[in-house]
Amino acid sequence: MRVFSGVQPSGDMHIGNYLGAFKQFVKLQYEADCVYCVVDMHSITLPKDPAELRQYILDIAAWYIACGLDTKGSILFAQSDVGAHAELAWVLTCSSYTGELSRMTQFKAKGKGAESVPAGIFTYPVLMAADILVYDTDVVPVGEDQRQHIELARDLAIRVNNRFGGGVFVVPEGRYVTEGARIMALDDPTVKMSKSAENEYSRISLLDDEGKIRKALSRATTDSDGEIRYDEEKKPGVSNLLNIYSVFSGKSIEELEKQYAGQGYGTFKNDLADLTIETLTPLREKYLEIRHSDELVGILLDGAERANAIAEKVLARVYDKFGLGVRKR
Ligand code: ATP
Ligand code: LTN
């Protein structure tokens, strides 16, 4: 089984990214043949500072490794270092319709009200389909918000297969993360924890020190009934903290409710802060070690070479079907 997923290069990773993405990806390395990509080409749909972008690529790569990815077994690389992504994206663009791309909720959200939007935002899902299809991917672990993009990748694979009587693409499946899937903002548990929120106490960043973690958790929004009980609707703040506690500790929510029955929010938050610090400290130490090592670029280049070997074969098959080029690939 082959697994593929990607994360956009950006700074300030938070515990939502860790629990909803990295931790899930790393778990899969023991079950499948994993290919993980820092999707830098996706992140230039809006202009990015070039120097910053390059640093962010390395940041994300270092987080994958810090979270436990073994890059000898799994492949880790930067998207733009493997040309086949862009090449296949063009072929798939020619197999897509403006209608289906206009219906993408992400495109509609970003283009709201504007007469004209950057074309990269429009074709973003086609490049994502190319990322997936160019590795004969079976399974794509992603957040629920990516469901529509995965469906497009499947539709394109099936469409091309039908046109050529089958055998061009593997039709991938999404695996939608459930555990820790939606970590909510600490100051407003009705919206998801996000790196772009203005209030820095709305999130716990993976690089936060002990003081910041304690402060963010002690300020976290709860309610006034004083009971540690899971009820997403009536007690969204406490439920979010219970969810975080549960995934960090491996204990079930029911177990935690029992453990904290009759105790105040103070003790609960304090214990959660201890647990968070205990969990994040080794991650942070590993991150700092790898991020500033000479090895990191070499790991990504080695990953790109191994990724390229797989992608070139799939691209050769596609070019052959479409009758493109005269060079023997
Ligand atoms: P922004 O809010 O600025 O758009 P983000 O913090 O949501 O960014 P993304 O770059 O969109 O981060 O997401 C990277 C990965 O982390 C994705 O796989 C996404 O599903 C996951 N992720 C992001 N935020 C959360 C969250 N609050 N809970 C669980 N998973 C999350
Ligand atoms: N759109 C995704 C990032 C992404 C991706 C991919 C995920 C780009 N290409 C291929 C899985 C497979 C996001 O914003 N999380």
mmCIF file of C-alpha atoms and ligand atoms in Angstrom:
data_model
loop_
_atom_site.group_PDB
_atom_site.id
_atom_site.type_symbol
_atom_site.label_atom_id
_atom_site.label_comp_id
_atom_site.label_asym_id
_atom_site.label_seq_id
_atom_site.Cartn_x
_atom_site.Cartn_y
_atom_site.Cartn_z
ATOM 1 C CA MET A 1 0.000 0.000 0.000
ATOM 2 C CA ARG A 2 1.315 3.431 -0.878
ATOM 3 C CA VAL A 3 0.448 6.493 1.208
ATOM 4 C CA PHE A 4 0.968 10.085 0.072
ATOM 5 C CA SER A 5 0.294 13.370 1.845
ATOM 6 C CA GLY A 6 1.492 16.943 1.814
ATOM 7 C CA VAL A 7 1.763 19.930 4.107
ATOM 8 C CA GLN A 8 2.212 23.501 2.930
ATOM 9 C CA PRO A 9 5.354 25.254 4.115
ATOM 10 C CA SER A 10 4.480 27.808 6.743
ATOM 11 C CA GLY A 11 5.794 28.815 10.118
ATOM 12 C CA ASP A 12 4.439 28.440 13.617
ATOM 13 C CA MET A 13 3.175 24.853 13.684
ATOM 14 C CA HIS A 14 0.730 24.263 16.519
ATOM 15 C CA ILE A 15 -0.638 21.250 18.389
ATOM 16 C CA GLY A 16 -3.540 21.061 15.893
ATOM 17 C CA ASN A 17 -1.036 20.452 13.092
ATOM 18 C CA TYR A 18 0.804 17.918 15.239
ATOM 19 C CA LEU A 19 -2.251 15.899 16.274
ATOM 20 C CA GLY A 20 -4.236 16.304 13.060
ATOM 21 C CA ALA A 21 -1.393 15.826 10.595
ATOM 22 C CA PHE A 22 2.197 14.910 11.560
ATOM 23 C CA LYS A 23 1.327 12.384 14.249
ATOM 24 C CA GLN A 24 -1.064 10.574 11.888
ATOM 25 C CA PHE A 25 1.452 10.535 9.031
ATOM 26 C CA VAL A 26 4.192 9.139 11.221
ATOM 27 C CA LYS A 27 1.936 6.366 12.523
ATOM 28 C CA LEU A 28 1.328 5.161 8.960
ATOM 29 C CA GLN A 29 5.017 4.576 8.261
ATOM 30 C CA TYR A 30 4.753 1.223 10.048
ATOM 31 C CA GLU A 31 1.873 0.044 7.864
ATOM 32 C CA ALA A 32 2.656 1.356 4.391
ATOM 33 C CA ASP A 33 5.115 2.705 1.914
ATOM 34 C CA CYS A 34 4.914 6.441 2.717
ATOM 35 C CA VAL A 35 5.725 9.433 0.535
ATOM 36 C CA TYR A 36 5.485 12.820 2.292
ATOM 37 C CA CYS A 37 5.896 16.124 0.576
ATOM 38 C CA VAL A 38 6.354 19.753 1.539
ATOM 39 C CA VAL A 39 4.065 21.294 -1.061
ATOM 40 C CA ASP A 40 5.906 24.522 -1.759
ATOM 41 C CA MET A 41 4.343 25.008 -5.201
ATOM 42 C CA HIS A 42 0.914 25.118 -3.598
ATOM 43 C CA SER A 43 2.012 27.884 -1.322
ATOM 44 C CA ILE A 44 2.834 30.351 -4.129
ATOM 45 C CA THR A 45 -0.795 30.649 -5.223
ATOM 46 C CA LEU A 46 -0.471 33.931 -3.342
ATOM 47 C CA PRO A 47 2.856 35.806 -3.419
ATOM 48 C CA LYS A 48 5.312 34.637 -0.744
ATOM 49 C CA ASP A 49 8.541 36.163 0.443
ATOM 50 C CA PRO A 50 11.174 33.951 -1.283
ATOM 51 C CA ALA A 51 13.672 33.853 1.579
ATOM 52 C CA GLU A 52 10.934 33.065 4.068
ATOM 53 C CA LEU A 53 9.452 30.334 1.853
ATOM 54 C CA ARG A 54 12.754 28.483 1.688
ATOM 55 C CA GLN A 55 13.104 28.597 5.473
ATOM 56 C CA TYR A 56 9.542 27.320 5.917
ATOM 57 C CA ILE A 57 10.252 24.316 3.667
ATOM 58 C CA LEU A 58 13.071 23.343 6.021
ATOM 59 C CA ASP A 59 10.907 24.046 9.087
ATOM 60 C CA ILE A 60 8.183 21.670 7.922
ATOM 61 C CA ALA A 61 10.665 18.990 6.905
ATOM 62 C CA ALA A 62 12.277 19.219 10.357
ATOM 63 C CA TRP A 63 8.865 18.855 12.039
ATOM 64 C CA TYR A 64 8.152 15.647 10.111
ATOM 65 C CA ILE A 65 11.424 14.220 11.377
ATOM 66 C CA ALA A 66 11.006 15.572 14.915
ATOM 67 C CA CYS A 67 7.579 13.924 15.080
ATOM 68 C CA GLY A 68 9.227 10.584 14.374
ATOM 69 C CA LEU A 69 9.375 10.095 10.610
ATOM 70 C CA ASP A 70 12.153 7.703 9.621
ATOM 71 C CA THR A 71 13.423 9.124 6.340
ATOM 72 C CA LYS A 72 15.423 6.019 5.536
ATOM 73 C CA GLY A 73 12.199 4.060 5.194
ATOM 74 C CA SER A 74 9.789 6.807 4.148
ATOM 75 C CA ILE A 75 10.347 9.436 1.483
ATOM 76 C CA LEU A 76 10.381 13.127 2.468
ATOM 77 C CA PHE A 77 11.012 15.869 -0.101
ATOM 78 C CA ALA A 78 10.040 19.281 -1.456
ATOM 79 C CA GLN A 79 7.412 19.219 -4.210
ATOM 80 C CA SER A 80 9.234 21.571 -6.581
ATOM 81 C CA ASP A 81 12.324 19.322 -6.510
ATOM 82 C CA VAL A 82 10.388 16.665 -8.451
ATOM 83 C CA GLY A 83 9.376 18.075 -11.839
ATOM 84 C CA ALA A 84 6.763 15.397 -12.523
ATOM 85 C CA HIS A 85 4.232 17.110 -10.220
ATOM 86 C CA ALA A 86 4.026 20.180 -12.459
ATOM 87 C CA GLU A 87 4.177 18.100 -15.640
ATOM 88 C CA LEU A 88 1.327 15.827 -14.653
ATOM 89 C CA ALA A 89 -0.625 18.832 -13.368
ATOM 90 C CA TRP A 90 -0.738 20.216 -16.914
ATOM 91 C CA VAL A 91 -1.991 16.942 -18.370
ATOM 92 C CA LEU A 92 -4.669 16.801 -15.669
ATOM 93 C CA THR A 93 -5.595 20.451 -16.246
ATOM 94 C CA CYS A 94 -6.429 19.409 -19.794
ATOM 95 C CA SER A 95 -8.652 16.667 -18.384
ATOM 96 C CA SER A 96 -10.507 19.023 -15.995
ATOM 97 C CA TYR A 97 -13.489 21.305 -16.505
ATOM 98 C CA THR A 98 -13.857 24.893 -15.359
ATOM 99 C CA GLY A 99 -17.273 23.948 -13.949
ATOM 100 C CA GLU A 100 -15.958 21.385 -11.497
ATOM 101 C CA LEU A 101 -13.061 23.612 -10.448
ATOM 102 C CA SER A 102 -15.435 26.552 -9.859
ATOM 103 C CA ARG A 103 -17.440 24.402 -7.460
ATOM 104 C CA MET A 104 -14.511 23.839 -5.098
ATOM 105 C CA THR A 105 -15.390 25.404 -1.760
ATOM 106 C CA GLN A 106 -11.835 26.597 -1.160
ATOM 107 C CA PHE A 107 -11.859 28.449 -4.481
ATOM 108 C CA LYS A 108 -15.273 29.939 -3.746
ATOM 109 C CA ALA A 109 -14.171 31.026 -0.261
ATOM 110 C CA LYS A 110 -10.972 32.678 -1.481
ATOM 111 C CA GLY A 111 -12.557 34.255 -4.537
ATOM 112 C CA LYS A 112 -15.623 35.589 -2.762
ATOM 113 C CA GLY A 113 -16.844 38.734 -4.403
ATOM 114 C CA ALA A 114 -13.718 39.254 -6.513
ATOM 115 C CA GLU A 115 -14.081 39.636 -10.251
ATOM 116 C CA SER A 116 -10.694 38.064 -10.845
ATOM 117 C CA VAL A 117 -8.548 35.814 -8.649
ATOM 118 C CA PRO A 118 -5.058 34.365 -9.221
ATOM 119 C CA ALA A 119 -5.399 31.396 -11.590
ATOM 120 C CA GLY A 120 -3.258 29.257 -9.252
ATOM 121 C CA ILE A 121 -6.042 29.364 -6.675
ATOM 122 C CA PHE A 122 -8.364 28.017 -9.358
ATOM 123 C CA THR A 123 -6.078 25.187 -10.455
ATOM 124 C CA TYR A 124 -4.770 24.380 -6.947
ATOM 125 C CA PRO A 125 -6.827 21.143 -6.719
ATOM 126 C CA VAL A 126 -5.464 19.899 -10.067
ATOM 127 C CA LEU A 127 -1.885 20.200 -8.824
ATOM 128 C CA MET A 128 -2.971 18.383 -5.678
ATOM 129 C CA ALA A 129 -4.463 15.595 -7.809
ATOM 130 C CA ALA A 130 -1.144 15.368 -9.682
ATOM 131 C CA ASP A 131 0.764 15.094 -6.358
ATOM 132 C CA ILE A 132 -1.343 12.104 -5.457
ATOM 133 C CA LEU A 133 -1.694 10.333 -8.822
ATOM 134 C CA VAL A 134 1.966 10.601 -9.798
ATOM 135 C CA TYR A 135 2.886 8.094 -7.052
ATOM 136 C CA ASP A 136 0.182 5.477 -7.782
ATOM 137 C CA THR A 137 -1.110 6.372 -4.342
ATOM 138 C CA ASP A 138 -3.632 4.110 -2.631
ATOM 139 C CA VAL A 139 -4.363 6.148 0.490
ATOM 140 C CA VAL A 140 -4.202 9.866 1.290
ATOM 141 C CA PRO A 141 -4.428 10.823 4.964
ATOM 142 C CA VAL A 142 -5.874 14.337 5.224
ATOM 143 C CA GLY A 143 -8.228 16.501 7.264
ATOM 144 C CA GLU A 144 -11.951 16.474 6.532
ATOM 145 C CA ASP A 145 -11.588 19.898 4.853
ATOM 146 C CA GLN A 146 -9.720 18.214 1.970
ATOM 147 C CA ARG A 147 -12.511 15.774 1.095
ATOM 148 C CA GLN A 148 -13.622 17.680 -2.012
ATOM 149 C CA HIS A 149 -10.051 17.837 -3.321
ATOM 150 C CA ILE A 150 -9.633 14.080 -2.879
ATOM 151 C CA GLU A 151 -12.900 13.491 -4.713
ATOM 152 C CA LEU A 152 -11.587 15.537 -7.632
ATOM 153 C CA ALA A 153 -8.377 13.478 -7.735
ATOM 154 C CA ARG A 154 -10.504 10.317 -7.851
ATOM 155 C CA ASP A 155 -12.777 11.753 -10.563
ATOM 156 C CA LEU A 156 -9.797 12.724 -12.716
ATOM 157 C CA ALA A 157 -8.175 9.308 -12.293
ATOM 158 C CA ILE A 158 -11.407 7.532 -13.252
ATOM 159 C CA ARG A 159 -12.034 9.894 -16.188
ATOM 160 C CA VAL A 160 -8.586 9.327 -17.687
ATOM 161 C CA ASN A 161 -8.778 5.584 -17.045
ATOM 162 C CA ASN A 162 -12.148 5.426 -18.816
ATOM 163 C CA ARG A 163 -10.847 7.365 -21.763
ATOM 164 C CA PHE A 164 -7.972 4.936 -22.295
ATOM 165 C CA GLY A 165 -9.751 1.752 -21.296
ATOM 166 C CA GLY A 166 -8.189 1.567 -17.812
ATOM 167 C CA GLY A 167 -4.737 1.107 -16.380
ATOM 168 C CA VAL A 168 -3.458 4.676 -16.362
ATOM 169 C CA PHE A 169 -3.966 5.742 -12.757
ATOM 170 C CA VAL A 170 -4.510 4.072 -9.418
ATOM 171 C CA VAL A 171 -7.722 5.539 -7.960
ATOM 172 C CA PRO A 172 -6.765 6.862 -4.499
ATOM 173 C CA GLU A 173 -8.825 6.903 -1.341
ATOM 174 C CA GLY A 174 -8.917 9.564 1.328
ATOM 175 C CA ARG A 175 -8.338 8.534 4.903
ATOM 176 C CA TYR A 176 -9.948 11.179 7.013
ATOM 177 C CA VAL A 177 -8.273 11.678 10.306
ATOM 178 C CA THR A 178 -10.611 11.273 13.251
ATOM 179 C CA GLU A 179 -8.396 11.168 16.337
ATOM 180 C CA GLY A 180 -7.556 14.734 17.350
ATOM 181 C CA ALA A 181 -9.088 15.753 14.052
ATOM 182 C CA ARG A 182 -10.233 19.161 15.106
ATOM 183 C CA ILE A 183 -8.362 20.906 17.844
ATOM 184 C CA MET A 184 -10.263 24.072 18.589
ATOM 185 C CA ALA A 185 -8.900 27.522 19.480
ATOM 186 C CA LEU A 186 -8.281 27.961 23.210
ATOM 187 C CA ASP A 187 -9.858 31.409 23.344
ATOM 188 C CA ASP A 188 -12.843 30.499 21.156
ATOM 189 C CA PRO A 189 -13.622 26.778 21.041
ATOM 190 C CA THR A 190 -16.132 27.255 18.212
ATOM 191 C CA VAL A 191 -13.360 27.819 15.616
ATOM 192 C CA LYS A 192 -10.396 25.558 14.866
ATOM 193 C CA MET A 193 -6.966 26.274 16.263
ATOM 194 C CA SER A 194 -5.121 28.114 13.518
ATOM 195 C CA LYS A 195 -1.693 29.624 12.958
ATOM 196 C CA SER A 196 -3.230 32.709 11.384
ATOM 197 C CA ALA A 197 -5.406 33.708 14.369
ATOM 198 C CA GLU A 198 -4.350 37.025 15.833
ATOM 199 C CA ASN A 199 -4.426 36.051 19.508
ATOM 200 C CA GLU A 200 -1.251 34.056 20.221
ATOM 201 C CA TYR A 201 -2.948 32.560 23.295
ATOM 202 C CA SER A 202 -5.529 30.948 21.021
ATOM 203 C CA ARG A 203 -3.020 28.207 20.190
ATOM 204 C CA ILE A 204 -0.134 26.224 21.594
ATOM 205 C CA SER A 205 2.716 26.376 19.136
ATOM 206 C CA LEU A 206 5.140 23.489 18.973
ATOM 207 C CA LEU A 207 7.987 25.862 19.821
ATOM 208 C CA ASP A 208 6.285 27.491 22.827
ATOM 209 C CA ASP A 209 8.224 27.494 26.079
ATOM 210 C CA GLU A 210 6.843 26.269 29.387
ATOM 211 C CA GLY A 211 5.666 29.702 30.493
ATOM 212 C CA LYS A 212 3.668 30.341 27.327
ATOM 213 C CA ILE A 213 2.050 26.874 27.454
ATOM 214 C CA ARG A 214 0.970 27.351 31.071
ATOM 215 C CA LYS A 215 -0.368 30.817 30.371
ATOM 216 C CA ALA A 216 -2.308 29.769 27.254
ATOM 217 C CA LEU A 217 -3.934 26.848 29.065
ATOM 218 C CA SER A 218 -4.742 28.775 32.227
ATOM 219 C CA ARG A 219 -6.456 31.425 30.083
ATOM 220 C CA ALA A 220 -8.325 28.852 27.968
ATOM 221 C CA THR A 221 -12.045 29.523 27.778
ATOM 222 C CA THR A 222 -14.184 27.153 29.867
ATOM 223 C CA ASP A 223 -17.597 27.801 31.438
ATOM 224 C CA SER A 224 -19.067 28.513 34.839
ATOM 225 C CA ASP A 225 -20.549 25.174 35.902
ATOM 226 C CA GLY A 226 -17.208 23.829 37.110
ATOM 227 C CA GLU A 227 -17.769 20.275 35.898
ATOM 228 C CA ILE A 228 -15.192 18.367 33.853
ATOM 229 C CA ARG A 229 -17.500 16.659 31.412
ATOM 230 C CA TYR A 230 -17.502 16.186 27.618
ATOM 231 C CA ASP A 231 -20.365 18.034 25.915
ATOM 232 C CA GLU A 232 -19.333 19.676 22.655
ATOM 233 C CA GLU A 233 -22.456 21.771 22.437
ATOM 234 C CA LYS A 234 -22.899 23.029 25.975
ATOM 235 C CA LYS A 235 -19.263 22.856 27.084
ATOM 236 C CA PRO A 236 -17.093 23.371 23.969
ATOM 237 C CA GLY A 237 -14.094 24.765 25.886
ATOM 238 C CA VAL A 238 -13.860 21.933 28.425
ATOM 239 C CA SER A 239 -14.567 19.357 25.674
ATOM 240 C CA ASN A 240 -11.684 20.687 23.581
ATOM 241 C CA LEU A 241 -9.302 20.468 26.566
ATOM 242 C CA LEU A 242 -10.513 16.931 27.310
ATOM 243 C CA ASN A 243 -9.867 15.981 23.679
ATOM 244 C CA ILE A 244 -6.317 17.377 23.813
ATOM 245 C CA TYR A 245 -5.689 15.660 27.162
ATOM 246 C CA SER A 246 -7.012 12.384 25.788
ATOM 247 C CA VAL A 247 -4.814 12.315 22.679
ATOM 248 C CA PHE A 248 -1.702 13.385 24.597
ATOM 249 C CA SER A 249 -2.227 10.864 27.401
ATOM 250 C CA GLY A 250 -3.766 7.963 25.462
ATOM 251 C CA LYS A 251 -6.546 7.824 28.097
ATOM 252 C CA SER A 252 -10.171 7.809 27.000
ATOM 253 C CA ILE A 253 -12.412 10.813 27.645
ATOM 254 C CA GLU A 254 -14.563 8.707 30.031
ATOM 255 C CA GLU A 255 -11.487 7.744 31.999
ATOM 256 C CA LEU A 256 -10.527 11.398 32.332
ATOM 257 C CA GLU A 257 -14.041 12.426 33.365
ATOM 258 C CA LYS A 258 -13.862 9.844 36.156
ATOM 259 C CA GLN A 259 -10.360 10.855 37.167
ATOM 260 C CA TYR A 260 -11.361 14.516 37.499
ATOM 261 C CA ALA A 261 -14.858 14.074 38.943
ATOM 262 C CA GLY A 262 -15.431 16.676 41.640
ATOM 263 C CA GLN A 263 -12.180 18.522 40.909
ATOM 264 C CA GLY A 264 -11.878 22.104 39.734
ATOM 265 C CA TYR A 265 -10.721 23.454 36.373
ATOM 266 C CA GLY A 266 -7.505 24.723 37.992
ATOM 267 C CA THR A 267 -6.102 21.270 38.775
ATOM 268 C CA PHE A 268 -7.261 19.897 35.426
ATOM 269 C CA LYS A 269 -5.631 22.709 33.448
ATOM 270 C CA ASN A 270 -2.478 22.441 35.497
ATOM 271 C CA ASP A 271 -2.174 18.703 34.839
ATOM 272 C CA LEU A 272 -2.864 19.270 31.158
ATOM 273 C CA ALA A 273 -0.086 21.883 31.077
ATOM 274 C CA ASP A 274 2.344 19.399 32.681
ATOM 275 C CA LEU A 275 1.368 16.743 30.146
ATOM 276 C CA THR A 276 1.650 19.147 27.199
ATOM 277 C CA ILE A 277 5.105 20.275 28.287
ATOM 278 C CA GLU A 278 6.171 16.662 28.787
ATOM 279 C CA THR A 279 4.947 15.787 25.277
ATOM 280 C CA LEU A 280 6.287 18.795 23.423
ATOM 281 C CA THR A 281 9.716 19.130 25.048
ATOM 282 C CA PRO A 282 11.323 16.115 23.326
ATOM 283 C CA LEU A 283 9.687 17.119 20.020
ATOM 284 C CA ARG A 284 11.085 20.632 20.307
ATOM 285 C CA GLU A 285 14.554 19.369 21.221
ATOM 286 C CA LYS A 286 14.621 16.995 18.259
ATOM 287 C CA TYR A 287 13.303 19.730 15.973
ATOM 288 C CA LEU A 288 16.010 22.209 16.982
ATOM 289 C CA GLU A 289 18.680 19.560 16.545
ATOM 290 C CA ILE A 290 17.621 18.547 13.037
ATOM 291 C CA ARG A 291 16.539 21.993 11.828
ATOM 292 C CA HIS A 292 20.006 23.403 12.286
ATOM 293 C CA SER A 293 21.932 20.351 11.169
ATOM 294 C CA ASP A 294 23.749 20.024 7.841
ATOM 295 C CA GLU A 295 21.886 16.799 7.203
ATOM 296 C CA LEU A 296 18.468 18.264 6.548
ATOM 297 C CA VAL A 297 18.978 19.432 2.954
ATOM 298 C CA GLY A 298 20.662 16.110 2.137
ATOM 299 C CA ILE A 299 17.646 14.197 3.480
ATOM 300 C CA LEU A 300 15.308 16.215 1.239
ATOM 301 C CA LEU A 301 17.523 15.747 -1.824
ATOM 302 C CA ASP A 302 17.742 12.019 -1.226
ATOM 303 C CA GLY A 303 13.943 11.961 -0.816
ATOM 304 C CA ALA A 304 13.498 13.878 -4.076
ATOM 305 C CA GLU A 305 15.666 11.396 -5.921
ATOM 306 C CA ARG A 306 13.698 8.420 -4.626
ATOM 307 C CA ALA A 307 10.377 10.186 -5.278
ATOM 308 C CA ASN A 308 11.509 11.064 -8.782
ATOM 309 C CA ALA A 309 12.259 7.422 -9.567
ATOM 310 C CA ILE A 310 8.636 6.501 -8.821
ATOM 311 C CA ALA A 311 7.075 9.582 -10.426
ATOM 312 C CA GLU A 312 9.032 9.331 -13.692
ATOM 313 C CA LYS A 313 7.686 5.836 -14.310
ATOM 314 C CA VAL A 314 4.088 6.932 -13.788
ATOM 315 C CA LEU A 315 4.617 10.018 -15.943
ATOM 316 C CA ALA A 316 6.120 7.864 -18.732
ATOM 317 C CA ARG A 317 2.999 5.711 -18.655
ATOM 318 C CA VAL A 318 0.760 8.799 -18.862
ATOM 319 C CA TYR A 319 2.746 10.445 -21.678
ATOM 320 C CA ASP A 320 2.661 7.202 -23.574
ATOM 321 C CA LYS A 321 -1.139 6.954 -23.271
ATOM 322 C CA PHE A 322 -1.612 10.573 -24.327
ATOM 323 C CA GLY A 323 0.911 10.285 -27.170
ATOM 324 C CA LEU A 324 3.105 13.062 -25.795
ATOM 325 C CA GLY A 325 6.758 13.523 -26.791
ATOM 326 C CA VAL A 326 9.166 11.395 -28.807
ATOM 327 C CA ARG A 327 11.830 10.881 -26.136
ATOM 328 C CA LYS A 328 11.962 7.392 -24.694
ATOM 329 C CA ARG A 329 11.296 7.779 -20.965
HETATM 330 P P1 ATP B 1 -4.547 28.279 8.643
HETATM 331 O O1 ATP B 1 -5.522 28.178 9.771
HETATM 332 O O2 ATP B 1 -3.667 29.463 8.721
HETATM 333 O O3 ATP B 1 -5.193 28.069 7.303
HETATM 334 P P2 ATP B 1 -3.693 25.814 9.687
HETATM 335 O O4 ATP B 1 -3.044 26.119 10.980
HETATM 336 O O5 ATP B 1 -5.118 25.340 9.691
HETATM 337 O O6 ATP B 1 -3.570 27.066 8.761
HETATM 338 P P3 ATP B 1 -2.869 24.079 7.508
HETATM 339 O O7 ATP B 1 -1.600 24.437 6.831
HETATM 340 O O8 ATP B 1 -4.163 24.340 6.816
HETATM 341 O O9 ATP B 1 -2.823 24.726 8.969
HETATM 342 O O10 ATP B 1 -2.865 22.555 7.893
HETATM 343 C C1 ATP B 1 -1.775 21.681 7.934
HETATM 344 C C2 ATP B 1 -2.274 20.345 8.435
HETATM 345 O O11 ATP B 1 -2.669 20.424 9.806
HETATM 346 C C3 ATP B 1 -3.515 19.841 7.690
HETATM 347 O O12 ATP B 1 -3.367 18.457 7.454
HETATM 348 C C4 ATP B 1 -4.679 20.117 8.638
HETATM 349 O O13 ATP B 1 -5.735 19.180 8.487
HETATM 350 C C5 ATP B 1 -4.018 20.006 10.014
HETATM 351 N N1 ATP B 1 -4.643 20.934 10.962
HETATM 352 C C6 ATP B 1 -4.588 22.280 10.927
HETATM 353 N N2 ATP B 1 -5.243 22.833 11.947
HETATM 354 C C7 ATP B 1 -5.755 21.805 12.674
HETATM 355 C C8 ATP B 1 -6.542 21.715 13.876
HETATM 356 N N3 ATP B 1 -6.922 22.797 14.524
HETATM 357 N N4 ATP B 1 -6.875 20.497 14.347
HETATM 358 C C9 ATP B 1 -6.461 19.387 13.693
HETATM 359 N N5 ATP B 1 -5.729 19.396 12.567
HETATM 360 C C10 ATP B 1 -5.367 20.575 12.054
HETATM 361 N N1 LTN B 2 -4.263 20.964 0.149
HETATM 362 C C1 LTN B 2 -3.614 20.323 1.272
HETATM 363 C C2 LTN B 2 -2.112 20.181 1.062
HETATM 364 C C3 LTN B 2 -1.806 19.242 -0.063
HETATM 365 C C4 LTN B 2 -1.981 17.825 -0.062
HETATM 366 C C5 LTN B 2 -1.548 17.388 -1.345
HETATM 367 C C6 LTN B 2 -2.490 16.925 0.869
HETATM 368 C C7 LTN B 2 -1.283 19.559 -1.281
HETATM 369 N N2 LTN B 2 -1.122 18.467 -2.042
HETATM 370 C C8 LTN B 2 -1.634 16.044 -1.708
HETATM 371 C C9 LTN B 2 -2.560 15.576 0.497
HETATM 372 C C10 LTN B 2 -2.143 15.155 -0.768
HETATM 373 C C11 LTN B 2 -3.885 21.154 2.525
HETATM 374 O O1 LTN B 2 -4.085 22.327 2.435
HETATM 375 N N3 LTN B 2 -3.846 20.509 3.695
#
